PDB file of C-alpha atoms and ligand atoms in Angstrom:
ATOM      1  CA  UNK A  23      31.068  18.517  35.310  1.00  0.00           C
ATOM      2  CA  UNK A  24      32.404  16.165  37.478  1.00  0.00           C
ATOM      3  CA  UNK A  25      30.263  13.124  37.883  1.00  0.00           C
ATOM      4  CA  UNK A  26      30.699   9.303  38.729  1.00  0.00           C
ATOM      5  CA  UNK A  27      29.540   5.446  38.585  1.00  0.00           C
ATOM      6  CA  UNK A  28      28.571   5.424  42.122  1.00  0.00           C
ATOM      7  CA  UNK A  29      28.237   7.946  45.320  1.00  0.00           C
ATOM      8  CA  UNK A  30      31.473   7.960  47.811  1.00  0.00           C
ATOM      9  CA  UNK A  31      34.107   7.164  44.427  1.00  0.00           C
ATOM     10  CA  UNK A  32      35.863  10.266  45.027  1.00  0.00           C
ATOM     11  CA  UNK A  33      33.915  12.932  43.568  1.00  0.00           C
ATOM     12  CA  UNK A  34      34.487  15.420  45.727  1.00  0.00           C
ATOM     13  CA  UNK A  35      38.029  14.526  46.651  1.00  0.00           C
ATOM     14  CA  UNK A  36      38.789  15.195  42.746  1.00  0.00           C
ATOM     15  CA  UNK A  37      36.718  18.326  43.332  1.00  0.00           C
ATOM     16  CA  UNK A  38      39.050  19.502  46.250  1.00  0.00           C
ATOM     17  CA  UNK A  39      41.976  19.262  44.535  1.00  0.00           C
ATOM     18  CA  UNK A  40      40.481  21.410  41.286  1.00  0.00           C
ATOM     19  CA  UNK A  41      40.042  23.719  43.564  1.00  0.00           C
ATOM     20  CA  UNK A  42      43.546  24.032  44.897  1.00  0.00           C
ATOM     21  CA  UNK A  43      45.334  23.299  41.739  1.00  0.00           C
ATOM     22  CA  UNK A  44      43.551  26.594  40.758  1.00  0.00           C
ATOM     23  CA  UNK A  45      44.179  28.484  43.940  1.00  0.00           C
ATOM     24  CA  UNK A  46      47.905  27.475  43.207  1.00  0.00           C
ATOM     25  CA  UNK A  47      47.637  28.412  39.633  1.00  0.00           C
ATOM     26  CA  UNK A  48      45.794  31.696  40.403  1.00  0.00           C
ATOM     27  CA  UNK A  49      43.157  30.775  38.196  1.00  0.00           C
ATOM     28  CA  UNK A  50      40.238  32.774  39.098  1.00  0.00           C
ATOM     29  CA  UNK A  51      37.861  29.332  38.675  1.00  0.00           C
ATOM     30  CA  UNK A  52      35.184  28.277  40.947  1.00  0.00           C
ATOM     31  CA  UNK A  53      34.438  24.903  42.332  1.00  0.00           C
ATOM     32  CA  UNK A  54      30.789  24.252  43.300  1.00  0.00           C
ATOM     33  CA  UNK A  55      28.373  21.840  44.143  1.00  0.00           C
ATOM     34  CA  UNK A  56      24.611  23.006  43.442  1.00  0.00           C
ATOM     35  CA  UNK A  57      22.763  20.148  45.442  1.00  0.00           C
ATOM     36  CA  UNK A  58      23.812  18.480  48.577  1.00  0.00           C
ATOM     37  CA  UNK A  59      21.882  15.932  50.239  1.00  0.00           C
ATOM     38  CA  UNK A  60      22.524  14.401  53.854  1.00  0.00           C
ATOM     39  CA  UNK A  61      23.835  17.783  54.730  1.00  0.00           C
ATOM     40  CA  UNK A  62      26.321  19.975  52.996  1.00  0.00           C
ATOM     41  CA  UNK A  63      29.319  18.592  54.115  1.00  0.00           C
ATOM     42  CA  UNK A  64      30.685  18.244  50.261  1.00  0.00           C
ATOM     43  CA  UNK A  65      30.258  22.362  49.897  1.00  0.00           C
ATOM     44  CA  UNK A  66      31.758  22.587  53.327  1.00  0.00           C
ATOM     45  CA  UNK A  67      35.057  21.423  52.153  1.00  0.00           C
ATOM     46  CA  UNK A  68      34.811  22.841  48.542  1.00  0.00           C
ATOM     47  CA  UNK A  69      34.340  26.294  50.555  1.00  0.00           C
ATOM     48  CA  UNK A  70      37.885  25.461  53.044  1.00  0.00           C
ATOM     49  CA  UNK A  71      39.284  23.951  49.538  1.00  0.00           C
ATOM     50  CA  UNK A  72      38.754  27.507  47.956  1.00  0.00           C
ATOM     51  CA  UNK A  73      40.292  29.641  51.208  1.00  0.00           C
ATOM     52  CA  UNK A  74      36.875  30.895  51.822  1.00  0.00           C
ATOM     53  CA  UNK A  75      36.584  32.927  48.410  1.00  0.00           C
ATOM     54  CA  UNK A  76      33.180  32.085  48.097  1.00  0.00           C
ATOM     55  CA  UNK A  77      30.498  31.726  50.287  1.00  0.00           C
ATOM     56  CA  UNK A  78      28.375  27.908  51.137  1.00  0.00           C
ATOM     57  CA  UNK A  79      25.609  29.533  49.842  1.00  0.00           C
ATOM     58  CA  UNK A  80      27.456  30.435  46.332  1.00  0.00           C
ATOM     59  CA  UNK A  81      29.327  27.023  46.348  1.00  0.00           C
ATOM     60  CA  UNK A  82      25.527  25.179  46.997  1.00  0.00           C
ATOM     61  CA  UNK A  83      22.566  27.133  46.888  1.00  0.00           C
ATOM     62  CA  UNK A  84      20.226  24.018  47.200  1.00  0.00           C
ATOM     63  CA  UNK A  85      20.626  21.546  50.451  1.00  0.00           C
ATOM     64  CA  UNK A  86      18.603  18.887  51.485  1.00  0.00           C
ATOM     65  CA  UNK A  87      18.503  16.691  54.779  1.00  0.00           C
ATOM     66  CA  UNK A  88      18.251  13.623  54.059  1.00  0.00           C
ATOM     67  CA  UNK A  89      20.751  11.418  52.892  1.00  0.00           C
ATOM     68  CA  UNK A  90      18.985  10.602  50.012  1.00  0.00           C
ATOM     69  CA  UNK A  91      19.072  10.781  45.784  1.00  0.00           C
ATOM     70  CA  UNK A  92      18.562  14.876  46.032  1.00  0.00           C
ATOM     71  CA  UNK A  93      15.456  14.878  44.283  1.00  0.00           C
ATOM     72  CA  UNK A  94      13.901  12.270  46.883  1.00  0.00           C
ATOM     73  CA  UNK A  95      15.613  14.055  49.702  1.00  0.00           C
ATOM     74  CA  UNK A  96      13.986  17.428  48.081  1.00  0.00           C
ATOM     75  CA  UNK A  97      10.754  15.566  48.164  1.00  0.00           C
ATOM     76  CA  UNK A  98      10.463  15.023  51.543  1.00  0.00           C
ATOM     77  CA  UNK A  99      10.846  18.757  52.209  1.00  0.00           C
ATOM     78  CA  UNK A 100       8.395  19.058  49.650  1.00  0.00           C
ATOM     79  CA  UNK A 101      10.700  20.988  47.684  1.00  0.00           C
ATOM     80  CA  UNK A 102      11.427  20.425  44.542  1.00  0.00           C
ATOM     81  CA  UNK A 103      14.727  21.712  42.039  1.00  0.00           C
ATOM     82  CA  UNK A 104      13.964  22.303  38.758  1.00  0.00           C
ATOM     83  CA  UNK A 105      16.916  22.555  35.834  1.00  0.00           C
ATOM     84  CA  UNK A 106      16.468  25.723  34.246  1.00  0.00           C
ATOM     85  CA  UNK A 107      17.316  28.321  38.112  1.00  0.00           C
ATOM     86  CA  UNK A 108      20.501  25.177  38.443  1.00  0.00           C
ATOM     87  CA  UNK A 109      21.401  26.274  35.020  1.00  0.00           C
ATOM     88  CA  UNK A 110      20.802  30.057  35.897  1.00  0.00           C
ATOM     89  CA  UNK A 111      23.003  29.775  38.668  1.00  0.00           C
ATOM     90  CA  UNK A 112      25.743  28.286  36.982  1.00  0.00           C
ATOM     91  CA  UNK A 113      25.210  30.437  34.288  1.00  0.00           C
ATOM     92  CA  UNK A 114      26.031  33.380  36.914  1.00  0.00           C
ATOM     93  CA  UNK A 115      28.840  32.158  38.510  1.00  0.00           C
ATOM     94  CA  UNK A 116      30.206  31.269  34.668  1.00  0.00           C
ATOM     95  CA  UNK A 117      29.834  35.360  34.444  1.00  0.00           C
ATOM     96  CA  UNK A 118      32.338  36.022  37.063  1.00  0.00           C
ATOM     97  CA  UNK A 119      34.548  32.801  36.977  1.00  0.00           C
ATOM     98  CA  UNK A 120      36.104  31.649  33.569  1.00  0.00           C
ATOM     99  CA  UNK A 121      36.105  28.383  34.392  1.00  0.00           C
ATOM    100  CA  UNK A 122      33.591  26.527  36.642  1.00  0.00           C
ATOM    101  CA  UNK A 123      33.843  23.037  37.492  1.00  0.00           C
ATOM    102  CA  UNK A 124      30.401  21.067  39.206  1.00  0.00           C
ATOM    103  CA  UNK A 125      30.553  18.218  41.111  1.00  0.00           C
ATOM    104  CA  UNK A 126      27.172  16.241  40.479  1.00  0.00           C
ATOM    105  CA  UNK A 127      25.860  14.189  43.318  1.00  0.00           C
ATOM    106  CA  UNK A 128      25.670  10.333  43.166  1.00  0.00           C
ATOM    107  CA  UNK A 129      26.003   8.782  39.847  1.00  0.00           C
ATOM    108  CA  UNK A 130      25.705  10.161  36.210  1.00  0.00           C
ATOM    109  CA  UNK A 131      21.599   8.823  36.206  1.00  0.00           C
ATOM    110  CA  UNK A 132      21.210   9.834  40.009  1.00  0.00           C
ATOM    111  CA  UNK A 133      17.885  12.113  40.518  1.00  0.00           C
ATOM    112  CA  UNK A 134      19.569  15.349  41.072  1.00  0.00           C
ATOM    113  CA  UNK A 135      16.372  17.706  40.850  1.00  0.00           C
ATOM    114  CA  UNK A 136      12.267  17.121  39.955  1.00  0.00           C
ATOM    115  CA  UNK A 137      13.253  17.101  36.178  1.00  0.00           C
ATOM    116  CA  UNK A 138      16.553  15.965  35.259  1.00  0.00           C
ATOM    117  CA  UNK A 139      19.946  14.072  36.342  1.00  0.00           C
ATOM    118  CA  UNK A 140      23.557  15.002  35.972  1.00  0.00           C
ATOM    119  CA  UNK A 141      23.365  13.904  32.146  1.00  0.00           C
ATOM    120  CA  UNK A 142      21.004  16.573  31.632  1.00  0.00           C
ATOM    121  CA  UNK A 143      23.124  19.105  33.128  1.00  0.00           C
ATOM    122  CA  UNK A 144      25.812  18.074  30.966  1.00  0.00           C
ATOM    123  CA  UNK A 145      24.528  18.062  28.231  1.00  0.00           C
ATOM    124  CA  UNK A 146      22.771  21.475  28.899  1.00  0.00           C
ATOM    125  CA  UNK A 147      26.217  23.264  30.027  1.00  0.00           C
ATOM    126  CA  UNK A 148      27.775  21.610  26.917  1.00  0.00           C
ATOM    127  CA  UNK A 149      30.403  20.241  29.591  1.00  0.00           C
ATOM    128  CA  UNK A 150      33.515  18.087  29.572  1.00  0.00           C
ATOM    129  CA  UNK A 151      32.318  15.106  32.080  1.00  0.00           C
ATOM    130  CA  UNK A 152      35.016  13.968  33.996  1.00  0.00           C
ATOM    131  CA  UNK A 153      34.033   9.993  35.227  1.00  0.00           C
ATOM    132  CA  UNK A 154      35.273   9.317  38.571  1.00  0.00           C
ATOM    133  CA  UNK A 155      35.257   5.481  39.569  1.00  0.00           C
ATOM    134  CA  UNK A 156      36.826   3.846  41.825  1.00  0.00           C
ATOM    135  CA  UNK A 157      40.019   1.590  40.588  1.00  0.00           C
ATOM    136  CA  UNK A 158      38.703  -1.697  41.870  1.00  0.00           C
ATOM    137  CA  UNK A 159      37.280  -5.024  40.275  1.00  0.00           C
ATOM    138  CA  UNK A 160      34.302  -3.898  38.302  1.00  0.00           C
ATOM    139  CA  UNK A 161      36.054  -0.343  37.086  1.00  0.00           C
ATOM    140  CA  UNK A 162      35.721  -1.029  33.391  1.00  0.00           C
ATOM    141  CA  UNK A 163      32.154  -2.333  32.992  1.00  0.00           C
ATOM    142  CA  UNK A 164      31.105   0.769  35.088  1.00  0.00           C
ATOM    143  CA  UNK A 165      32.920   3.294  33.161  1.00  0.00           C
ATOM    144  CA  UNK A 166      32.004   2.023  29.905  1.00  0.00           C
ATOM    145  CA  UNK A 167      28.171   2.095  31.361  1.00  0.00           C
ATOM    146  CA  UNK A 168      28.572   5.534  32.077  1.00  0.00           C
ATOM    147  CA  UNK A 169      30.175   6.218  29.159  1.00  0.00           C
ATOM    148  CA  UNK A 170      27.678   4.297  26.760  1.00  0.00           C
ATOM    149  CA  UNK A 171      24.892   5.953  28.586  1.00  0.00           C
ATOM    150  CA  UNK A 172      26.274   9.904  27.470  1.00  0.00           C
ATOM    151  CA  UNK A 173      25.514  10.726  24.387  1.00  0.00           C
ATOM    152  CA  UNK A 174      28.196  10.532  21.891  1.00  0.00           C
ATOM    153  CA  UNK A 175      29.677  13.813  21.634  1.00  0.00           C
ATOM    154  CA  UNK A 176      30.201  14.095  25.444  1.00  0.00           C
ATOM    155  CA  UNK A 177      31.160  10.624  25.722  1.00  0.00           C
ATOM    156  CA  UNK A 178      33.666  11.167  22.867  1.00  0.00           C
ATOM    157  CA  UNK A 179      35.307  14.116  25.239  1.00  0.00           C
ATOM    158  CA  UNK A 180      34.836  12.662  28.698  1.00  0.00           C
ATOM    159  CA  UNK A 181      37.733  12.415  30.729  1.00  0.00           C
ATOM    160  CA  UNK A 182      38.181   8.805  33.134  1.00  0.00           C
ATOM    161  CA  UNK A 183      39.424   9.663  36.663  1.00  0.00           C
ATOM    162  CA  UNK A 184      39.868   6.051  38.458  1.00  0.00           C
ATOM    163  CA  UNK A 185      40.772   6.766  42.439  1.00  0.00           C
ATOM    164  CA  UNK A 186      42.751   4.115  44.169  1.00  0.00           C
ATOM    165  CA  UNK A 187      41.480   2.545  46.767  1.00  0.00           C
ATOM    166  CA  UNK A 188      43.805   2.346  50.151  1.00  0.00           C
ATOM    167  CA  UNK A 189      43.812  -1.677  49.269  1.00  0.00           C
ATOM    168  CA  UNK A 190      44.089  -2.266  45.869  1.00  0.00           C
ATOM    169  CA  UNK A 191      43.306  -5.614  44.486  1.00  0.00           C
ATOM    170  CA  UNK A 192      44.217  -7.623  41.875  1.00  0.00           C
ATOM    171  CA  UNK A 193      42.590  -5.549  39.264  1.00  0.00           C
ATOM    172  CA  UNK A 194      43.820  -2.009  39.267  1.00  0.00           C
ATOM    173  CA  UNK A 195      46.522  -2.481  36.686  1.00  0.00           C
ATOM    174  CA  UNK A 196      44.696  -4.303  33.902  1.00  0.00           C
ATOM    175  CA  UNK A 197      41.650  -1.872  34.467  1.00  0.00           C
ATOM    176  CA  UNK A 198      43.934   1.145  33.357  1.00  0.00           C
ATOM    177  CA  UNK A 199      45.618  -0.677  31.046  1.00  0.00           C
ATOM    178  CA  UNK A 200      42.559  -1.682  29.188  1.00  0.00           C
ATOM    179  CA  UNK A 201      40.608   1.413  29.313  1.00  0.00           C
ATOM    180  CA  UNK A 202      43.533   3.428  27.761  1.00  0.00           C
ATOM    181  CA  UNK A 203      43.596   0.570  25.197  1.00  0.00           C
ATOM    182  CA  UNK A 204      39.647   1.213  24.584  1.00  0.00           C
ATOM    183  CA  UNK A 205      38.978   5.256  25.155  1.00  0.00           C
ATOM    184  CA  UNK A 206      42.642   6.383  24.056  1.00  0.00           C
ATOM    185  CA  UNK A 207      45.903   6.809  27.110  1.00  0.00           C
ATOM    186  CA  UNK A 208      45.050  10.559  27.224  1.00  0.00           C
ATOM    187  CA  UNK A 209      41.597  10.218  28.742  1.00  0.00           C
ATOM    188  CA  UNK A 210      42.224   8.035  31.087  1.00  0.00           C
ATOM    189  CA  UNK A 211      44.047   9.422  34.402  1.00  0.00           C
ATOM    190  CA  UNK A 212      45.118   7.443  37.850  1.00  0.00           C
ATOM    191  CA  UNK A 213      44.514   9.254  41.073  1.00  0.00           C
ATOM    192  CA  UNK A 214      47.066   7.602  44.014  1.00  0.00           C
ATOM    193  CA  UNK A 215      45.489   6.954  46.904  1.00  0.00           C
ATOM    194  CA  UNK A 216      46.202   9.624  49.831  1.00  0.00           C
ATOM    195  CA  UNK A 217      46.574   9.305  53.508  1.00  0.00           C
ATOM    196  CA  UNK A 218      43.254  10.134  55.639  1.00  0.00           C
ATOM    197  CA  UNK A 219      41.817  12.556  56.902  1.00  0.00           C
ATOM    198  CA  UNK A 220      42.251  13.648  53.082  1.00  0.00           C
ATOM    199  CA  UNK A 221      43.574  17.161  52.985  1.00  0.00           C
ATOM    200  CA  UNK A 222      43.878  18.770  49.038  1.00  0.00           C
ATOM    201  CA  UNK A 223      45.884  21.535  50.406  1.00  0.00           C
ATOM    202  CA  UNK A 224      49.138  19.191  50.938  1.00  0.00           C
ATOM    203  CA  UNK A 225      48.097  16.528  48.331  1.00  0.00           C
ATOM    204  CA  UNK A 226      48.004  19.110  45.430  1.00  0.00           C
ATOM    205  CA  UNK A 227      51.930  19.486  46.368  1.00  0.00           C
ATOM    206  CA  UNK A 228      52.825  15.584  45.806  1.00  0.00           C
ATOM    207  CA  UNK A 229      54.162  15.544  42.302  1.00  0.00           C
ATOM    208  CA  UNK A 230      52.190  12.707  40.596  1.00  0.00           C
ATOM    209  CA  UNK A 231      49.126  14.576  41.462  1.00  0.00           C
ATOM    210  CA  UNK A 232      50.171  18.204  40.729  1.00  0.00           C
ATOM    211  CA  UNK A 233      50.755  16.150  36.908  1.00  0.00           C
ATOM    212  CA  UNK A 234      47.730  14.494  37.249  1.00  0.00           C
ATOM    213  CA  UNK A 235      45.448  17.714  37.745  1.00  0.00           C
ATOM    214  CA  UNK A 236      47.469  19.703  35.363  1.00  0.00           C
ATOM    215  CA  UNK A 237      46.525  16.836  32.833  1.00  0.00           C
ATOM    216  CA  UNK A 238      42.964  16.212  33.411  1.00  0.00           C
ATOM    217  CA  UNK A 239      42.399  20.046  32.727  1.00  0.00           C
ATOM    218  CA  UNK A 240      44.265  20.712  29.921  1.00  0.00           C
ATOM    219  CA  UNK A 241      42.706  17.786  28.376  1.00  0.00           C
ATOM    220  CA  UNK A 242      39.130  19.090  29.369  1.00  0.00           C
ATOM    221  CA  UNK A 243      40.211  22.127  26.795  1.00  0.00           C
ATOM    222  CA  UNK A 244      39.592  24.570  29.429  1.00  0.00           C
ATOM    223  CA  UNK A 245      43.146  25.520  30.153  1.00  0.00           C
TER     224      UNK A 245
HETATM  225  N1  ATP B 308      42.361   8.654  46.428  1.00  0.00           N
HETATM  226  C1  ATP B 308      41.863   8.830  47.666  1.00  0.00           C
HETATM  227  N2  ATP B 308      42.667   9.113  48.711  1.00  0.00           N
HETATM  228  C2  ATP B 308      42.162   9.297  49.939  1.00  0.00           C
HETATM  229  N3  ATP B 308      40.876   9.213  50.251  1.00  0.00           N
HETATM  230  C3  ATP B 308      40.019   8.945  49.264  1.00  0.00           C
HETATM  231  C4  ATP B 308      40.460   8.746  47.920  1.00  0.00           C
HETATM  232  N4  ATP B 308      39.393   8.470  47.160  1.00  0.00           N
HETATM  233  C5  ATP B 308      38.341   8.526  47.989  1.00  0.00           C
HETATM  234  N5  ATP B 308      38.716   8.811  49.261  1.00  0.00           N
HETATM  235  C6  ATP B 308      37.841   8.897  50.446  1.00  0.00           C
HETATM  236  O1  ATP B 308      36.636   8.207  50.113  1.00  0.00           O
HETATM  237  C7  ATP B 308      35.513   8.848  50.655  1.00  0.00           C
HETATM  238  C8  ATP B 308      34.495   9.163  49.570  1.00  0.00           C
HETATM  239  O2  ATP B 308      35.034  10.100  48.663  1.00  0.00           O
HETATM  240  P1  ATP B 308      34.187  11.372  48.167  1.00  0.00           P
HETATM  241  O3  ATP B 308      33.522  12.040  49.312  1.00  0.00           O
HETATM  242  O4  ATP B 308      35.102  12.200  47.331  1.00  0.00           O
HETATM  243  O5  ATP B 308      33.085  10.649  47.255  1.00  0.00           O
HETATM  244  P2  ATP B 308      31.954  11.292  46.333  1.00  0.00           P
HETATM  245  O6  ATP B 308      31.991  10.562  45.052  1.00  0.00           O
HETATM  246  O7  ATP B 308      32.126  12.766  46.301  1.00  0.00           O
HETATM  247  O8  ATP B 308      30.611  10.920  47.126  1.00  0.00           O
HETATM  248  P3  ATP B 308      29.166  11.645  47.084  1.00  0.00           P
HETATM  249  O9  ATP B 308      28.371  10.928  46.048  1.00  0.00           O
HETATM  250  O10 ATP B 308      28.654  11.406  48.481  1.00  0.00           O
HETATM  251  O11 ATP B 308      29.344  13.084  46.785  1.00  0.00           O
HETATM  252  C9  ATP B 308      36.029  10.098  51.374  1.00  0.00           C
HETATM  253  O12 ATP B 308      36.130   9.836  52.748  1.00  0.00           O
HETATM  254  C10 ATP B 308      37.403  10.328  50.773  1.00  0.00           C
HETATM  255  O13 ATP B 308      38.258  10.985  51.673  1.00  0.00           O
HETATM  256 MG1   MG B 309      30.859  14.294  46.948  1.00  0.00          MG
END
């Protein structure tokens, strides 16, 4: 599950280029993203990112106006998601795809549906979390939040994805640097900043991100 310290971090970027470092691979995963708020522009791009294998509707099943928390954007549909048909469609798609990677919306604690955040999800998949944040002044006090906030066993295996920002500041170095000193080198992983409009199809090429992918998912365990 890939979640974050914050909405726009790179979530869905990260996503993307799962998706095409398995189209490249051949590896019959899926991508998805269950809830969209504020449209379903997110799902739009996981479905290009994934050649059109599956449909919108089996990438993100649940889509919501307003660009709002998902279970306040839900609410003003008066709709509501509840946990256990988000886990029954994952569940599904996990029967036809080996390997299924979510992208949450928002923030690990972000109200995805009427009862329950990403954590819950987690924790009810049994799933690696990948943490995105973005690699600016701040980074380590909002990973370790995150972090401190899973419980143990998931925060144990949770993977740190920290996404360059087009300007980086002074920071960016030491924040690596010291969360590999604190969570252990392996965990933590650097995503370079790429030119926009974004495109995964030609960024999964560039070598330091081909490496990058190809680490982050082997050290998930679901290689
Ligand atoms: N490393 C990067 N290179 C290029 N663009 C990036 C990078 N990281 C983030 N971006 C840009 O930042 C913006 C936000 O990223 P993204 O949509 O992936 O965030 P998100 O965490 O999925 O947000 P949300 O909570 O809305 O789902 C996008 O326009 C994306 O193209
Ligand atoms: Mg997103």
């Amino acid at each position: 599950v890939i979640t974050g310290t914050d909405t726009g971090v790179g979530k869905t970027v990260l996503a993307c280029l799962f998706a095409r470092f398995f189209q490249e691979q051949r590896h019959p995963a899926a991508v998805l993203k269950p809830i969209c708020s504020g449209g379903r522009a997110d799902a739009r791009v996981l479905r290009e990112a994934q050649d059109g294998r599956l449909t919108l509707d089996e990438i993100n099943p649940w889509h919501f106006r307003e660009g709002l928390a998902p279970r306040l954007a839900a609410r003003k549909e008066k709709r509501e998601v509840r946990l256990a048909k988000v886990l029954d469609f994952i569940r599904r798609t996990r029967k036809r795809h080996p390997c299924v990677v979510v992208e949450g919306a928002g923030g690990l604690l972000s109200p995805l549906g009427t009862d329950f955040d990403t954590r819950d999800l987690i924790v009810a998949l049994r799933a690696v979390p990948i943490v995105v944040c973005a690699n600016r002044l701040g980074a380590i006090n909002q990973v370790l939040l995150v972090l401190e906030a899973l419980p143990a066993k998931y925060s144990r295996r949770a993977q740190v994805v920290l996404t360059s920002p087009e300007r980086p500041d002074a920071s960016v170095r030491g924040n690596v640097a010291t969360l590999a000193e604190q969570l252990g080198s392996g965990r933590v992983h650097e995503l370079p900043w790429m030119a926009e409009p974004f495109h995964a199809a030609g960024a999964v090429w560039n070598p330091r991100i081909k490496g990058m992918m190809g680490r982050v998912f082997r050290a998930t365990g679901a290689a």
